[in-house]
Tab-separated table of C-alpha atoms and ligand atoms in Angstrom:
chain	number	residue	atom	x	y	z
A	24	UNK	CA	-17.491	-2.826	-9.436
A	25	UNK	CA	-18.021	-5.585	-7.010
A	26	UNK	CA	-20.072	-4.772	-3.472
A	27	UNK	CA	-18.743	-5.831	0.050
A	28	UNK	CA	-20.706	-5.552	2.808
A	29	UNK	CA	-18.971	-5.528	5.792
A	30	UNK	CA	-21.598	-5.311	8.032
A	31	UNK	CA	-21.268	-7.957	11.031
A	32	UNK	CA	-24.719	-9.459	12.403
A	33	UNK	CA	-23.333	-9.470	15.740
A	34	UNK	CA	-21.222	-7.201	17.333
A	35	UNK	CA	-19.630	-9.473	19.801
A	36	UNK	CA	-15.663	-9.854	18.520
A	37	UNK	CA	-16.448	-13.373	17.116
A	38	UNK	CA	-18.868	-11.590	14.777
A	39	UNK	CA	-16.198	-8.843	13.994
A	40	UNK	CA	-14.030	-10.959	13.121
A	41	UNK	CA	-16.063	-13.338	11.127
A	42	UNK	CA	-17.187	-10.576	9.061
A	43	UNK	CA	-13.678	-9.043	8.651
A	44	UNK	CA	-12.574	-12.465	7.367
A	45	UNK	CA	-15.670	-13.088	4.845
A	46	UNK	CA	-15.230	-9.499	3.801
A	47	UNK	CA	-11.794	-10.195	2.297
A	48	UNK	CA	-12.362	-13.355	1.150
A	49	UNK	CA	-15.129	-12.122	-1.081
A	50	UNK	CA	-13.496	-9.031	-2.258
A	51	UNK	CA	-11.039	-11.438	-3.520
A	52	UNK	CA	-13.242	-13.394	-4.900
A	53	UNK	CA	-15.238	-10.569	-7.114
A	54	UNK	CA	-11.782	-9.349	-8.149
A	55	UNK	CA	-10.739	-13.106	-9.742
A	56	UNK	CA	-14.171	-12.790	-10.745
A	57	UNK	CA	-13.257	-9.697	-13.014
A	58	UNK	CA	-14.371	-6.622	-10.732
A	59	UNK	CA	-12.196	-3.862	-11.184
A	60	UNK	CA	-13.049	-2.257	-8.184
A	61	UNK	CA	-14.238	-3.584	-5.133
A	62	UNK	CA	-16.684	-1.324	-3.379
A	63	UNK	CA	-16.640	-1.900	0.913
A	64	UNK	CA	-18.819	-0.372	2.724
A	65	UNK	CA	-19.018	-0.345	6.822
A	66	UNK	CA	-22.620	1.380	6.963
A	67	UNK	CA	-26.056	0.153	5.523
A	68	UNK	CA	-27.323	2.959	3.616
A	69	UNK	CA	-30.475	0.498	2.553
A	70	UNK	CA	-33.773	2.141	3.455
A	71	UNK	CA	-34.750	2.027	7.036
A	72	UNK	CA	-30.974	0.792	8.075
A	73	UNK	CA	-29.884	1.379	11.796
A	74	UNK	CA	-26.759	4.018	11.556
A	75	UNK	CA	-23.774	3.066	12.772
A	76	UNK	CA	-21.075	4.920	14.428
A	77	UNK	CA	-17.883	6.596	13.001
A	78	UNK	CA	-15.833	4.572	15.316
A	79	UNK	CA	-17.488	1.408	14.021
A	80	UNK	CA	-17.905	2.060	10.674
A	81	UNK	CA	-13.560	2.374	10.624
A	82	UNK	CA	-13.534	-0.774	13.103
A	83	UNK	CA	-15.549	-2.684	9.915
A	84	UNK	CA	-13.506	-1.302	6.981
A	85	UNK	CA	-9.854	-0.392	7.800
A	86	UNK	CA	-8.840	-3.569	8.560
A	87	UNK	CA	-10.349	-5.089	5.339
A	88	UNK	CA	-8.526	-2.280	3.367
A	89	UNK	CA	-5.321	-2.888	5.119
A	90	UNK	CA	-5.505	-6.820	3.563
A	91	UNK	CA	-6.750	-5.807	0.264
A	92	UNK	CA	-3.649	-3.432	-0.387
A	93	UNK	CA	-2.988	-4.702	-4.256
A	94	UNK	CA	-6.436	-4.279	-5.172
A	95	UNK	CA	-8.665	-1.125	-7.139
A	96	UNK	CA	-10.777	-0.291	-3.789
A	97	UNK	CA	-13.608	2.143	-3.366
A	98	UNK	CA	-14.852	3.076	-0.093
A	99	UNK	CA	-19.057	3.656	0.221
A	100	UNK	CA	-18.916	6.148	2.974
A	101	UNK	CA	-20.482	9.689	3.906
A	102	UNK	CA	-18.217	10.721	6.707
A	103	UNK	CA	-15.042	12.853	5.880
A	104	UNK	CA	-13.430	11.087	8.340
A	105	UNK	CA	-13.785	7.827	7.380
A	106	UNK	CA	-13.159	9.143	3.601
A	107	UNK	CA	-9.666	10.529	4.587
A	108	UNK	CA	-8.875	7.243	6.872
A	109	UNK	CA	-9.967	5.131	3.688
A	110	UNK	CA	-7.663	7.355	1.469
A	111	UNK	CA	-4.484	6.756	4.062
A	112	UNK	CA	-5.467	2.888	3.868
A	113	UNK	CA	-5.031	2.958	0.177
A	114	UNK	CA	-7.810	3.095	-0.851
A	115	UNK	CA	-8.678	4.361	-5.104
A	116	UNK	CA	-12.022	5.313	-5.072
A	117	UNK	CA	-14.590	7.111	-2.429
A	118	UNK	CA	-18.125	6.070	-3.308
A	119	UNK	CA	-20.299	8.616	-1.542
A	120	UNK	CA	-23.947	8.490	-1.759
A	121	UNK	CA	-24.190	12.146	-0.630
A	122	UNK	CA	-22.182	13.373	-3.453
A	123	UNK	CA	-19.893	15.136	-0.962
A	124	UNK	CA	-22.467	17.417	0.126
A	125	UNK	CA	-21.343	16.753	3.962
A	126	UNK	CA	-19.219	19.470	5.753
A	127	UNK	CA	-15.593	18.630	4.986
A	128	UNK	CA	-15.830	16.110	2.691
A	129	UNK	CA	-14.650	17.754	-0.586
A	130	UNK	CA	-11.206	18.534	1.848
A	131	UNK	CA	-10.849	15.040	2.755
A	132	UNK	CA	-10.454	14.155	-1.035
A	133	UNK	CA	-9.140	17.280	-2.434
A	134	UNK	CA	-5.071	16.482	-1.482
A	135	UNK	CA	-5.353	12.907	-2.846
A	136	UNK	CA	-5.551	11.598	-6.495
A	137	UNK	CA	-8.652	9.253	-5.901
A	138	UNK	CA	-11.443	8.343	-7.852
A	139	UNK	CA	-14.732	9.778	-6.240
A	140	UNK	CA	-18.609	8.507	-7.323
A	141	UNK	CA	-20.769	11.754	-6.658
A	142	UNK	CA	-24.480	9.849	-6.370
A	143	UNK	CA	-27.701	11.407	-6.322
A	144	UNK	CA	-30.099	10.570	-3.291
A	145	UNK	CA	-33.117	12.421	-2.579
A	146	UNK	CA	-33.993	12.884	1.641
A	147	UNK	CA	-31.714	10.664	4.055
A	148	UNK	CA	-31.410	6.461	3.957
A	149	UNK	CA	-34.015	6.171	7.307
A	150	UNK	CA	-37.327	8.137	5.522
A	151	UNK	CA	-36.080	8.495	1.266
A	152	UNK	CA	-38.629	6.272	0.408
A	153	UNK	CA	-41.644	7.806	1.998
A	154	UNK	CA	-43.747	9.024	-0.761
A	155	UNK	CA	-40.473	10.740	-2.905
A	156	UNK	CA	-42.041	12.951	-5.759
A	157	UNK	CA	-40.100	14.487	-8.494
A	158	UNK	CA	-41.702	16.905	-11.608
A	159	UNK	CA	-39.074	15.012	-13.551
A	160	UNK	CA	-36.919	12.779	-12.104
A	161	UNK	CA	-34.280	12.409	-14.951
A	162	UNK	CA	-34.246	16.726	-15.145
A	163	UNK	CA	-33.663	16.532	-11.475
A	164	UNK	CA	-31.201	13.980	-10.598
A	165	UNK	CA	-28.959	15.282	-13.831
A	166	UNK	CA	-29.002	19.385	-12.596
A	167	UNK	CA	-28.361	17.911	-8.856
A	168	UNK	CA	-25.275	16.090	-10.381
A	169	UNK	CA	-24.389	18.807	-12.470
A	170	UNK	CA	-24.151	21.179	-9.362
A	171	UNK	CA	-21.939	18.478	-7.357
A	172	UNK	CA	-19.629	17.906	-10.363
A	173	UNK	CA	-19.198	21.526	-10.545
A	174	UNK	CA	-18.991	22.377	-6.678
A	175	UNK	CA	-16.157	19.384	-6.681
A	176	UNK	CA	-14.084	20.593	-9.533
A	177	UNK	CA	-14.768	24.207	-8.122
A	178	UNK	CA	-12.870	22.701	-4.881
A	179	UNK	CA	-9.972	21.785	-6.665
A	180	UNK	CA	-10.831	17.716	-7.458
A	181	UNK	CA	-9.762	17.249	-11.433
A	182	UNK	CA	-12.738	16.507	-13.295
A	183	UNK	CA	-11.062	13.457	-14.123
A	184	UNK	CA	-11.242	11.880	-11.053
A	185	UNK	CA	-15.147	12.561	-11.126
A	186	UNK	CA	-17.822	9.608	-11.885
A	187	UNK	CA	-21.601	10.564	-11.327
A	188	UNK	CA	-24.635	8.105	-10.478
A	189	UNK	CA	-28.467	8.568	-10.277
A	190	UNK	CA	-28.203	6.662	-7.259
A	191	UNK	CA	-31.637	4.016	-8.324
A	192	UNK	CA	-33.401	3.440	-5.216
A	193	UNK	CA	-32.540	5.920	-3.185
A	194	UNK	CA	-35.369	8.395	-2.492
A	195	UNK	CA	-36.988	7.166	-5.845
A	196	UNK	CA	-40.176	5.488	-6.974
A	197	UNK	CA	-39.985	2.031	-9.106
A	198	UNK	CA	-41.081	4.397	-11.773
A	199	UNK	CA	-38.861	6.704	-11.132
A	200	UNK	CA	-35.988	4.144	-11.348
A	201	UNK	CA	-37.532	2.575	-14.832
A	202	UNK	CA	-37.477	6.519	-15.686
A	203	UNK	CA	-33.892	7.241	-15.239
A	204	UNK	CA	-32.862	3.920	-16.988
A	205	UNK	CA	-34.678	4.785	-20.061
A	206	UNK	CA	-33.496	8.093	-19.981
A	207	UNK	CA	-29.791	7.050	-18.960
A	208	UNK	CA	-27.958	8.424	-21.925
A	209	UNK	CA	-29.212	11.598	-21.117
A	210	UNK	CA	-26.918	11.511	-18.016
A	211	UNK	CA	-24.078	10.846	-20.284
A	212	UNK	CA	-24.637	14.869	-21.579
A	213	UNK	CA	-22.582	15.401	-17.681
A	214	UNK	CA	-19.504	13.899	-19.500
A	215	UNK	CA	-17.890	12.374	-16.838
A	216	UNK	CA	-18.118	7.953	-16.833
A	217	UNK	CA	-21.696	6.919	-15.506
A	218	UNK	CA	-22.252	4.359	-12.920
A	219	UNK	CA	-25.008	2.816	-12.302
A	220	UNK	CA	-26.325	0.516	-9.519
A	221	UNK	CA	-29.247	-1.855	-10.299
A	222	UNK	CA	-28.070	-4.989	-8.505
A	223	UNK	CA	-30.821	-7.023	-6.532
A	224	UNK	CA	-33.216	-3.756	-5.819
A	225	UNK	CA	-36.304	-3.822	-4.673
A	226	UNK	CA	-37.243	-2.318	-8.425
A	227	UNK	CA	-36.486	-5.734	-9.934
A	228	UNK	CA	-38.367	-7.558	-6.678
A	229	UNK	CA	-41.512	-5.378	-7.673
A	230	UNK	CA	-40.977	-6.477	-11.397
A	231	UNK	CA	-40.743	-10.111	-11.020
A	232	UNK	CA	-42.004	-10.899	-7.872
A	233	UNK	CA	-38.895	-12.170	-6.459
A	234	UNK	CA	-36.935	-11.546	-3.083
A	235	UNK	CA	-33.662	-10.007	-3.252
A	236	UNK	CA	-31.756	-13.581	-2.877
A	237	UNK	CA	-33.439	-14.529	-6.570
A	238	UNK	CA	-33.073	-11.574	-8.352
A	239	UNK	CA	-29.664	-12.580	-10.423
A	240	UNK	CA	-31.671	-12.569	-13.991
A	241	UNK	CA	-33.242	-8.931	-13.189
A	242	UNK	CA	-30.148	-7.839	-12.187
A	243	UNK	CA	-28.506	-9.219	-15.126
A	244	UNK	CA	-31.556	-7.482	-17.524
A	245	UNK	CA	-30.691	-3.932	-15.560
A	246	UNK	CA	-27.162	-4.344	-16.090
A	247	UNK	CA	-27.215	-4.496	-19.768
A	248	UNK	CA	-29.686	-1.959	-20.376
A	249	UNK	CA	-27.685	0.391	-17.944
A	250	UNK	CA	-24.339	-0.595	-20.263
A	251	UNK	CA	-26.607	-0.298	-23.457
A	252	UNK	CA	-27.399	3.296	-22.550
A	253	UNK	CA	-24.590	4.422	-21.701
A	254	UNK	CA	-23.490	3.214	-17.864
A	255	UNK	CA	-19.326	2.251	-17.533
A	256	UNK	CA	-19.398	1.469	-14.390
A	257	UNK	CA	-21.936	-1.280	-12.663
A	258	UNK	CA	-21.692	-1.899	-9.057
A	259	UNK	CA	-22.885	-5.607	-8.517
A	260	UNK	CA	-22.972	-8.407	-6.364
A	261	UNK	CA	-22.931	-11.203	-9.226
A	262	UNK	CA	-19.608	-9.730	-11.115
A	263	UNK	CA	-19.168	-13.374	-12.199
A	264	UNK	CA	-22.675	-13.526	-14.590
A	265	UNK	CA	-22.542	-9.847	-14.838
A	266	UNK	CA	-19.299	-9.965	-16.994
A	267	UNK	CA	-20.641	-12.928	-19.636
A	268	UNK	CA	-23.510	-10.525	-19.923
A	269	UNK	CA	-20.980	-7.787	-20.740
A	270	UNK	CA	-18.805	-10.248	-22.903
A	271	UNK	CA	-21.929	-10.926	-25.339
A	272	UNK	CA	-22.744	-6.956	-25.988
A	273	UNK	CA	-19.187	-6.461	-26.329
A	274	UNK	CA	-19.102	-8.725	-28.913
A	275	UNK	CA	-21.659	-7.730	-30.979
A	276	UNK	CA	-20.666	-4.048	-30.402
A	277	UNK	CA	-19.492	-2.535	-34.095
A	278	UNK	CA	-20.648	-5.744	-35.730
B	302	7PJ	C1	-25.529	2.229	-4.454
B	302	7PJ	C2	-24.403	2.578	-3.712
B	302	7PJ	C3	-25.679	2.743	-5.773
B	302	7PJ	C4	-23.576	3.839	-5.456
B	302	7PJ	C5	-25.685	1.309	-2.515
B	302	7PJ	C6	-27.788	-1.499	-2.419
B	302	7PJ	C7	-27.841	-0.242	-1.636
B	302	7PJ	N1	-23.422	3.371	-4.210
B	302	7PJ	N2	-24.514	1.999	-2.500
B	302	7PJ	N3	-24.664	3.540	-6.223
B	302	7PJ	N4	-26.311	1.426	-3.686
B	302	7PJ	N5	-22.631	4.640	-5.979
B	302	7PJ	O1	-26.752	-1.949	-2.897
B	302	7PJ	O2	-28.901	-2.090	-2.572
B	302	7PJ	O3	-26.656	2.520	-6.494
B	302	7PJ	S1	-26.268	0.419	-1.135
């Protein structure tokens, strides 16, 4: 899974469209590139990120989903109504780091056949990572995504259509997130595909002292531990290097 940010730095219409047109040429790019999904998201959900409204969240992403109509595309959204915009768009796959815990969202999905990533995230984007505390992170995050899988599929969405994430990062420790790697096959015990997102966080930064612009070998490291214990999905931004890294433990898998 490739990530595209459409997130303009200035909101006059030149910026708009700049970032509407860099959007889809990257998404195209990741895909030739060998992402099977591109994930777009119109709303920061980084630590400390400025929200953005409902209106321009769909300003940012319909029009990139409109272009990007023969490609596997997952929208990274909380709101139902962007979710149920996204699905009319054509969309494949809802990526929502609330696991569908807002009001309405299991309804926006339920008619549809999409894909949907339930993640774990402890507190909200603006204060997660304020001092988060856990008895045991990996006990935690796997009974919270137990209880989402089972609300969805409760709801009516096919368990089939159901991928769950630990959501690294987000209201979580760099212990916590070396934790829930280690432990990542235990996650697998859900049974539904595991994705995991390790790309350029702030994790790797504390490990090797690097900003996020220079954090391509970490990432790479992350990756194929998260794949070696179990992961099936990685959201990246390098899906270029990413898939060589794949290519070589595919190889060797069985040998
Ligand atoms: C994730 C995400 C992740 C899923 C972001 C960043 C922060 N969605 N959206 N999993 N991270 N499912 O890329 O640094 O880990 S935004």
């Amino acid at each position: 899974m490739g990530v595209v940010n459409v997130t303009p730095d200035s909101f006059s219409d030149g910026g708009r469209y700049y970032a509407r047109d860099a959007a889809i040429a990257h998404a195209r790019r990741l895909a030739e590139e060998g992402a099977d999904i591109v994930d777009i998201g119109g709303e920061s959900t980084r630590p400390g990120a400025a929200p953005v409204s409902e209106e321009e969240e769909l300003e940012r992403i319909l029009p990139v989903l409109e272009a990007l109509g023969d490609l596997c595309i997952s929208v990274d959204t909380r709101r139902p109504a962007v979710m149920a915009a996204a699905l009319d768009a054509g969309a494949s796959m809802i990526n929502d780091v609330q696991a569908l815990q807002a009001s309405g969202a299991i309804e926006a999905l339920r008619e549809s056949q999409c894909a949907v990533c339930l993640m774990h995230m402890k507190g909200e984007p603006a204060t997660m990572q304020r001092d988060p505390h856990y008895d045991d992170v990996v006990r935690e995050v796997k009974a919270f995504l137990q209880e989402r899988v089972a609300a969805a599929e409760a709801a009516g969405i096919a368990r089939e259509r159901i991928v769950v994430d630990p959501g690294f990062g987000f209201g979580k420790t760099a212990a916590h997130n070396l934790t829930l790697l280690g432990r990542l096959a235990e996650l697998g015990e859900l049974g539904a595909p595991l994705l995991a997102g390790l790309s350029r966080k702030s994790t790797i930064g504390k490990l090797t002292g690097r900003p996020a612009d220079a954090r391509l070998a970490g990432s790479l490291a992350m990756a194929l531990i998260a794949v070696q214990r179990g992961a099936t999905i990685l959201r990246v931004h390098d899906v270029k290097e990413t898939r060589d890294v794949i290519a070589v433990w595919e190889a060797l898998i069985g040998t």
